[in-house]
Structures are given as C-alpha cells and as structure tokens.
Coordinates of C-alpha atoms in Angstrom, one line a residue:
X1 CA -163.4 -61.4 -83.9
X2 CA -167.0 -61.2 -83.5
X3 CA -167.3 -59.0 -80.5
X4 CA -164.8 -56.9 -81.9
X5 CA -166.0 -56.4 -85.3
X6 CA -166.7 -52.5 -85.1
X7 CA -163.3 -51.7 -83.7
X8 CA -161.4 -49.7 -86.0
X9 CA -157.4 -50.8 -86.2
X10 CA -155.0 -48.2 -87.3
X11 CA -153.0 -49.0 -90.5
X12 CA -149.8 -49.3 -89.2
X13 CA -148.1 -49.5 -85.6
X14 CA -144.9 -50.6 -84.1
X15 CA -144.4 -53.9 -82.6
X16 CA -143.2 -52.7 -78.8
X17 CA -139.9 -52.4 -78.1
X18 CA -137.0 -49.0 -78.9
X19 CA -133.8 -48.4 -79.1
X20 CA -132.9 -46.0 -76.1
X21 CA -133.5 -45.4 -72.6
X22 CA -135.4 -41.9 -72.7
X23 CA -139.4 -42.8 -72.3
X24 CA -140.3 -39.0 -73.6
X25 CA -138.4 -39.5 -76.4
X26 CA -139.8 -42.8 -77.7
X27 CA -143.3 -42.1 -76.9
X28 CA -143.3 -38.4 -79.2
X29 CA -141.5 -41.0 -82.2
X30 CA -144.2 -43.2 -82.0
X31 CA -147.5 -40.8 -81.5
X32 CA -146.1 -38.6 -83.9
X33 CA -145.1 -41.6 -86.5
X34 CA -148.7 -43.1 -85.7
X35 CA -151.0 -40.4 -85.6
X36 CA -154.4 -43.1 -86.0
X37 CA -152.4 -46.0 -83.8
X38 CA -149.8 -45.4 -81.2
X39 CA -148.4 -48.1 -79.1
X40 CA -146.8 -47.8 -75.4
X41 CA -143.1 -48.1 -75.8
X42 CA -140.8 -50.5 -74.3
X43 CA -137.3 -49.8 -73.7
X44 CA -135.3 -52.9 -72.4
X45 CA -131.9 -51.0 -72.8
X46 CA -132.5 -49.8 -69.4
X47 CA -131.5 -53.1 -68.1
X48 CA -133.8 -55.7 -66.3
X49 CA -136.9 -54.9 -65.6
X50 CA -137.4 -52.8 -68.4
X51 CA -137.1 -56.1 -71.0
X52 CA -140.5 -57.9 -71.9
X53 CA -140.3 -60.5 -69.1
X54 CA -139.1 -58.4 -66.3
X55 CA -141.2 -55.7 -67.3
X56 CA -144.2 -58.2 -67.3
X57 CA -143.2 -59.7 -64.2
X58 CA -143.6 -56.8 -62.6
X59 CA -147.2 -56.6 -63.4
X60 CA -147.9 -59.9 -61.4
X61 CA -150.3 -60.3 -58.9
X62 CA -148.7 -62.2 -55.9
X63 CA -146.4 -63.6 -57.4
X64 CA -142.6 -61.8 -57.6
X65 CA -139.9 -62.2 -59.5
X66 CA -135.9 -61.0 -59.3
X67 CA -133.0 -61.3 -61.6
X68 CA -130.5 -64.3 -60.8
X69 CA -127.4 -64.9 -63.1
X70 CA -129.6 -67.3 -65.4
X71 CA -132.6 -64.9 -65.7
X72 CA -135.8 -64.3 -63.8
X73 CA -136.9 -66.1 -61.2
X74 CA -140.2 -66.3 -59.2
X75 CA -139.5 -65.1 -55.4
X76 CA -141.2 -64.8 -52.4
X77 CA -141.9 -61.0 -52.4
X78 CA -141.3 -58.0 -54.3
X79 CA -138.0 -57.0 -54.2
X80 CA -135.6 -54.5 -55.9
X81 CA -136.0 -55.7 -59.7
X82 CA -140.1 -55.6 -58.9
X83 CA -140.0 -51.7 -58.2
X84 CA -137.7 -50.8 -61.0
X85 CA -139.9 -52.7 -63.5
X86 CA -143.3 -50.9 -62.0
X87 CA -141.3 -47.7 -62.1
X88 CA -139.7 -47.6 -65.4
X89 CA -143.4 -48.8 -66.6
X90 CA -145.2 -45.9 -64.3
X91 CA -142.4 -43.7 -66.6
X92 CA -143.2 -45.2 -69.9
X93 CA -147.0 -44.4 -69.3
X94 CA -146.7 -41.1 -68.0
X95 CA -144.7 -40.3 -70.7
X96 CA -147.6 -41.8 -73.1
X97 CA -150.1 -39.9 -71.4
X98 CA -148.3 -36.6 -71.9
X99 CA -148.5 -37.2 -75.8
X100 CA -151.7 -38.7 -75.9
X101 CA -153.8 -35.9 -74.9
X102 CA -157.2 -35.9 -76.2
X103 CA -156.3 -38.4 -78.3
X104 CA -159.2 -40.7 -79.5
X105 CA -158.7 -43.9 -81.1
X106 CA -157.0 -47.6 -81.0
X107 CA -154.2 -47.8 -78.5
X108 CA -151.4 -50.6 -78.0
X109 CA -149.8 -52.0 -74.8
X110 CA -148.0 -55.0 -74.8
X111 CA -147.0 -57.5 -72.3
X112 CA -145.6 -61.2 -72.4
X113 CA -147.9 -63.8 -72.8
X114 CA -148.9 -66.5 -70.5
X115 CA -146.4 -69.5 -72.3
X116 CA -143.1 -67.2 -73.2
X117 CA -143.7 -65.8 -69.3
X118 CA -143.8 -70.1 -68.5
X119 CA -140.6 -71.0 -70.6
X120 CA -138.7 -68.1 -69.4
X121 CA -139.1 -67.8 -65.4
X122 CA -137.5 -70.3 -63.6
X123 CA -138.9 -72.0 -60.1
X124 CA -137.1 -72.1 -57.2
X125 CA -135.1 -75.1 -58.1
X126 CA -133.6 -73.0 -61.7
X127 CA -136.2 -75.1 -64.0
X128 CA -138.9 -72.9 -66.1
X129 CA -142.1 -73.0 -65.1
X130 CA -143.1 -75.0 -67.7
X131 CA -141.7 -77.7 -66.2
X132 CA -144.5 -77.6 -63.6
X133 CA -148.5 -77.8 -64.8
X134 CA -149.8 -76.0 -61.7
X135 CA -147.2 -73.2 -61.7
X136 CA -148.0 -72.3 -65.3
X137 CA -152.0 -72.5 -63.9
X138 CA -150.6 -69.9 -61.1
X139 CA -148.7 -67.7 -63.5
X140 CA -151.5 -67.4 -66.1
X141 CA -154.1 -66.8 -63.4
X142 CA -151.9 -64.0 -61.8
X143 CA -150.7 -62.5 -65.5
X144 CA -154.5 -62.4 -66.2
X145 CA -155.1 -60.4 -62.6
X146 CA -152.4 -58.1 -63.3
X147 CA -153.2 -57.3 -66.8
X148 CA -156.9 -56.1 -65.8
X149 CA -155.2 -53.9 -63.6
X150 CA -152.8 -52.5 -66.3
X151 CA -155.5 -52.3 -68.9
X152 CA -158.0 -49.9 -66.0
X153 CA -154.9 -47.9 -65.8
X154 CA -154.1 -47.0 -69.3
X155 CA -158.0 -46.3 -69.5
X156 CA -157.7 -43.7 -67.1
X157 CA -154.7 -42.3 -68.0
X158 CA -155.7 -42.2 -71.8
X159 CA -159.7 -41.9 -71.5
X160 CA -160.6 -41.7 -75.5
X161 CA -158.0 -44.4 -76.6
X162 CA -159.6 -48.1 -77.5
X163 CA -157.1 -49.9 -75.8
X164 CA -155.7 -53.2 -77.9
X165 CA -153.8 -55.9 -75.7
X166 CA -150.9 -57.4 -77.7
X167 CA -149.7 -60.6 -75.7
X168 CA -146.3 -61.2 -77.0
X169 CA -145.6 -65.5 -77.6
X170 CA -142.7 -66.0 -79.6
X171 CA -141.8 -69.3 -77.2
X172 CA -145.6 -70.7 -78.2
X173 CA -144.4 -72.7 -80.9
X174 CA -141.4 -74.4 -78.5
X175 CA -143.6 -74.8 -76.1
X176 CA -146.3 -76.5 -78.4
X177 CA -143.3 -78.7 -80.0
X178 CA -141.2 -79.7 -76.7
X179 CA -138.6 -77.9 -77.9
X180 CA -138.0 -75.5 -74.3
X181 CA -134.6 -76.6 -72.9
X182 CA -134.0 -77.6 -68.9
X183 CA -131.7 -75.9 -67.3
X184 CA -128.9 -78.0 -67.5
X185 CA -129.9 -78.1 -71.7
X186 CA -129.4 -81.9 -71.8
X187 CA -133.1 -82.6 -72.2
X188 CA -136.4 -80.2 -72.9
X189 CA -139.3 -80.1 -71.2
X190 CA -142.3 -82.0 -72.0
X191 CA -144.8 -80.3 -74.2
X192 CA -148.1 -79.4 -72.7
X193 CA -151.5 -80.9 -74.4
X194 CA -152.6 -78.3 -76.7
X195 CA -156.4 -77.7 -75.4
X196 CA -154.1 -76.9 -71.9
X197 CA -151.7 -74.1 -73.7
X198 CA -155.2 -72.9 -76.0
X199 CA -157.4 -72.6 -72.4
X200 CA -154.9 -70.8 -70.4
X201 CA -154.5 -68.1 -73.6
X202 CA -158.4 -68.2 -73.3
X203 CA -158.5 -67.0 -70.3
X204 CA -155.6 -64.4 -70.5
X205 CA -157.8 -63.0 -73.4
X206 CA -160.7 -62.8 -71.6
X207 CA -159.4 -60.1 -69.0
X208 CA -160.0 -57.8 -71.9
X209 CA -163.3 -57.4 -72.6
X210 CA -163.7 -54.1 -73.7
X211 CA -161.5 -54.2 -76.6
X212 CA -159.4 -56.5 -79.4
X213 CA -156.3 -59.1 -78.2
X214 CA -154.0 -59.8 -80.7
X215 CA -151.0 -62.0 -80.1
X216 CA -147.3 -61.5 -81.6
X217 CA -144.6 -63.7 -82.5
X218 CA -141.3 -63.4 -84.4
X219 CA -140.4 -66.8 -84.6
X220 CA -141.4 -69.9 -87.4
X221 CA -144.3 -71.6 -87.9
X222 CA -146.9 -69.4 -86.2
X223 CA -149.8 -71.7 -84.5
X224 CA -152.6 -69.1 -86.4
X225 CA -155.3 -71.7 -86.2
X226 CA -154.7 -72.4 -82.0
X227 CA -154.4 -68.4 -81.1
X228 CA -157.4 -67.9 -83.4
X229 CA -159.4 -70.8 -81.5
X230 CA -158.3 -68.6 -78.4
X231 CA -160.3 -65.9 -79.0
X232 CA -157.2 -63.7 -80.6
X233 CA -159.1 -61.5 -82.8
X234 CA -155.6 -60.1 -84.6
X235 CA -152.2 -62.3 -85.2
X236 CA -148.6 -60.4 -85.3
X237 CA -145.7 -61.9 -87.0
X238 CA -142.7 -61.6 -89.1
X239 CA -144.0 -62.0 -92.7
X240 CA -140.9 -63.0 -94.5
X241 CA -141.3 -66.6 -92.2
X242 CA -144.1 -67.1 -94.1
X243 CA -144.2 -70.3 -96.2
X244 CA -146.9 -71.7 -98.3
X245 CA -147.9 -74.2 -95.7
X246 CA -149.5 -71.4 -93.9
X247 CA -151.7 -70.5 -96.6
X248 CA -154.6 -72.6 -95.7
X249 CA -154.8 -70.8 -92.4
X250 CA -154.2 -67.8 -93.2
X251 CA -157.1 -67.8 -95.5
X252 CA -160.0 -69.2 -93.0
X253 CA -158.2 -67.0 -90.3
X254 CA -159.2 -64.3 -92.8
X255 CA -162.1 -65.5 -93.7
X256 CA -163.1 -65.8 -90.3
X257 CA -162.3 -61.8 -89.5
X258 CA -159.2 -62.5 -88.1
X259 CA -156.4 -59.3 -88.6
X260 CA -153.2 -60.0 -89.5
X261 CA -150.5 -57.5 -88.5
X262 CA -148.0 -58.3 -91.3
X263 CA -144.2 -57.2 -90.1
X264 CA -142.8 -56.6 -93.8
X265 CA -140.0 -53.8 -92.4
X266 CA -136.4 -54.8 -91.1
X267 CA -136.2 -54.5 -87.0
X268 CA -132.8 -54.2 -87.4
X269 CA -130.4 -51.5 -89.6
X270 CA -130.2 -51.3 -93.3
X271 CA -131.2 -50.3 -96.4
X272 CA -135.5 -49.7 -97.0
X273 CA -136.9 -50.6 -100.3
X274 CA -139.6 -48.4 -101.3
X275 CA -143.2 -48.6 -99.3
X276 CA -144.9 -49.8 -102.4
X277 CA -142.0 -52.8 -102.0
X278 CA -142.4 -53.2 -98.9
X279 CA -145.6 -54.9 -99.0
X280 CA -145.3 -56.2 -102.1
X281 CA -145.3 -59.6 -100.5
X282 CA -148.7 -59.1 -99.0
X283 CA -150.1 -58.4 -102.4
X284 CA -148.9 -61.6 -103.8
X285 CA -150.2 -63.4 -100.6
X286 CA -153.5 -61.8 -101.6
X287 CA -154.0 -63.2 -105.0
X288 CA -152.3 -66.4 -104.0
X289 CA -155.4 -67.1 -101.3
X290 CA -158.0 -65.8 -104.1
X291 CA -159.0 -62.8 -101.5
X292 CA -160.5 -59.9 -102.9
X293 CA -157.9 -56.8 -103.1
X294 CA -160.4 -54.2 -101.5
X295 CA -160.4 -56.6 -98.0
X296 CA -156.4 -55.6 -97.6
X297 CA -156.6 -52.1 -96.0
X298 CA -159.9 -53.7 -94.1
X299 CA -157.6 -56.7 -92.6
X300 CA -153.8 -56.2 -92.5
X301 CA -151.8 -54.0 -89.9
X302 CA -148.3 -53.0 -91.7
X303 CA -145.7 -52.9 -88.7
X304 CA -141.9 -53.9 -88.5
X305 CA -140.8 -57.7 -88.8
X306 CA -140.3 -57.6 -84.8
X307 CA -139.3 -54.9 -82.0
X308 CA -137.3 -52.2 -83.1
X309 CA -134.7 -52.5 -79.5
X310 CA -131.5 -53.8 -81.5
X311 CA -131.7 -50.7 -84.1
X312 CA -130.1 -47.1 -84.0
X313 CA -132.8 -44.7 -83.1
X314 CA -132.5 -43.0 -86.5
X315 CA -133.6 -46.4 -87.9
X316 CA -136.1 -47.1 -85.8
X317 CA -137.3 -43.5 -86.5
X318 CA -137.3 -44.5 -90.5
X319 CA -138.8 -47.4 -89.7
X320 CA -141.8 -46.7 -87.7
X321 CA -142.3 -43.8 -91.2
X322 CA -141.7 -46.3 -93.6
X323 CA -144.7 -48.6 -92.0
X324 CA -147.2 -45.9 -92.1
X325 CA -146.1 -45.3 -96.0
X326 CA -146.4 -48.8 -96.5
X327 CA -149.5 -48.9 -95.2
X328 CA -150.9 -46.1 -97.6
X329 CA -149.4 -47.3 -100.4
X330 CA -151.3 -50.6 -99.9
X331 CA -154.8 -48.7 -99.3
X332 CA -153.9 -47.0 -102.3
X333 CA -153.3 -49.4 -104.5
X334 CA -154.6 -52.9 -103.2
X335 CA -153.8 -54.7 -106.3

C-alpha cells in the first residue's frame, strides 16, 4: 500500500448492501452511522439490476447484459435490465450526494470484481464466462472502463470525499480451485493459471489511481497473499472463517501495510454481544501474530461479517452502530 500510505481509513464502515428498497433512507443510516467513513448503499431488494451483478453490469462499457431465467447474461445491447440498473444506481448516488454535503474524508463504492462478474454471467450459449479466456479478457477490460467512469462520477458528485474502491470477489477462491460449476452442474470449469486471475485484478486496480482498492469476500479461505500481490492495499472478509492457517499471511500482509477490514458483526438478525466482544477475536489474533497492540486502530477496519441485505432494517441499523462502537472500543483499549 505504498502509494496509498497517507490515506486515512475510517474505523468502521459497512460492507455494501441493505435491507430495503428506499435509497434516502439507506444512505442517512449509513452517513449518519459513519460519520468519518460512509459507504454508497446497495439495495438488491429492488429486484435485478439493483443486486451486485446486475448492478455492476450495468456499469459495462460495450458490453450488455439482461436477466434470463438462469441469471445474467451478456447481450448485444443495452436493454430494459441495463437502464434500471443505471437508474436505480443514478438514485442510490443522488441520494449519497444529498447526505454528503461538504463532507470531507474516505468514501466507499463497491462493485463486483472482475472473477465473481466471470463465474456469474453466462455467454450466449448459458456457460459463465469463465468458461472462455478471452471473454473474461473482455469483461475485465470493459469492468475496468466502466469503473473509471463511475469513480469520475462519485468525484464530482462528492468533491471532498477520498473515494475507496471495494471490488467484491467472494467466487475468487472457486475460481482459483476449479470449483465454478457448468451449466448443466455435471462438471466445473477449469481453473484459470493464477498469474492470469492476479493480472486481470491488476489491472482492474489500476483504474484507480487516486485512491486505496480493497477487495471483499465472505467466503473460506481468502487468497490474502494473491489480492495483496495485486496491488489490493486493504482485504475485507468474514473474520469468524478465519483459521490458523491464515496466520502466516495475515502477518506479512500486515507487515507489509496491508488493512484488513475485519467483519466481526452478524449480517444477519440476532442477538449482539457487547462492542468490547465483538472484536475480541481481533485482539487475540493480535497477540497470536506477535503484532504490537498500538498498530490495531492504525490497520483494522471493523465492519459486519458481510452485506447487511438479508437483515430487518432495525438490525441493520444496530448493526452498522455496533461496528462503529466496536471500533472505539478497540482504539480504546488495543490490548
């Protein structure tokens, strides 16, 4: 995270998604929930388009996508599903833009990575794009297009914010491991050679130059050293996978200034322990990797295990308050 070793990240932040379908709403929860580190809300209850790979889809460039019975598929042209997913994501920012005045600071977008997008649009034929090496060149060269694009306009519309890019990969480990199934789910597809999945998350990265990428996944086994190697300067993921295999690279990713954005709070309904508790885990993480305690606040993001879609909006409201007293309480008292 060389280039981005002044930028300041917030404490806490959500991971992306809400419960709901009201873009106002969702965007005052989470600017007034994250005062230092608001994130642009996704609302996939809407339907498709507003999910994370119609939603992406729909920031393309020349390439189109609509919704079949088995999912998205890459079209011709821009059709129906394209214009609701630009408009419900026109919505979501003006609504982000109305509670963001003269805000100054770190901001969040997200959008789907360039692998996830590969394992779940299908070709013409109903097969992902995985299944074909120059499609998945075509779609990470037009994600990377239409994220440049997305990035100017969340610049203008929010001129003080510092604008972090999360890319969302929780197929990356499938994909890694040949694990993506065909269509008809007798067989998966082949996994790609590693330096090709590391290059094309290169150069996805790379659009953003003027501020921090991080990359987010939910699921297992976490490839930390691979999205480290491709130029991620932040790693999202649910903490509670966590297993001592991953301690080794965890600590050169933190030795090497990588942030980790620790989801320690349930994305779905139920009882909250106290903050203090809540990142409890973290501190035992700590003095299991010999790291000093004063490099917590300095390297860990508190946020919820995953998106907070499948919970009630009173939860998700908790929630997002619980991280930021989580977040304290580990400032507070590191050790």
């Amino acid at each position: 995270m060389s280039e981005n070793s002044q930028f300041r990240f917030g404490p806490a932040t959500g991971v992306g998604s809400m419960p709901g379908g009201d873009a106002r709403e969702a965007a005052k929860t989470v600017t007034g929930s994250f005062e230092d580190f608001p994130f642009l809300a996704e609302l996939p209850a809407r339907g498709p388009g507003a999910d994370m790979i119609g939603r992406t889809a729909g920031m393309l460039v020349e390439l189109y996508a609509r919704v079949e019975p088995s999912g998205w598929r890459i079209g011709d042209r821009p059709g129906r599903d394209t214009r609701r997913a630009r408009s419900w994501l026109r919505q979501d920012l003006d609504a982000l833009e109305e509670f963001t005045q003269e805000y100054r600071g770190p901001l969040k977008v997200q959008a789907v990575g360039p692998w996830t997008l590969a394992a779940a649009l299908e070709l013409r034929n109903g097969e992902a794009a995985l299944s074909d090496p120059g499609a998945c060149r075509d779609l990470a060269g037009s994600l990377a297009e239409g994220l440049r694009a997305h990035l100017a306009e969340v610049r203008r519309r929010v001129p003080g914010a510092q604008v972090v890019l999360q890319l969302d990969e929780p197929s990356v480990t499938a994909v890694l491991r040949g694990q993506v199934r065909t269509a008809s789910g007798y067989r998966t597809h082949r996994a790609p050679d590693r330096q090709v999945v590391e290059a094309a998350l290169r150069e996805v990265v790379g659009v953003h130059e003027a501020g921090p990428v991080l990359v987010h996944s939910c699921a297992p086994d976490v490839p930390f050293a691979l999205l480290r190697r491709a130029g991620a300067a932040a790693v999202s993921f649910d903490f509670s996978l966590l297993t001592e295999r991953d301690d080794d690279t965890l600590g050169e990713a933190v030795e090497a200034g990588t942030r980790l954005f620790a989801g320690v709070v349930p994305g779905t309904d139920g009882p909250l322990s106290d903050p203090a508790g809540s990142v409890m885990g973290v501190r035992t993480l700590w003095r299991r990797l010999g790291l000093s305690p004063g490099l917590l606040a300095d390297t860990v993001t508190v946020t919820p295990a995953c998106g907070l879609a499948g919970a009630s909006p009173e939860y998700a409201r908790r929630a997002l308050a619980h991280c930021a007293r989580a977040a304290r309480s580990l400032a507070d008292d590191p050790e």
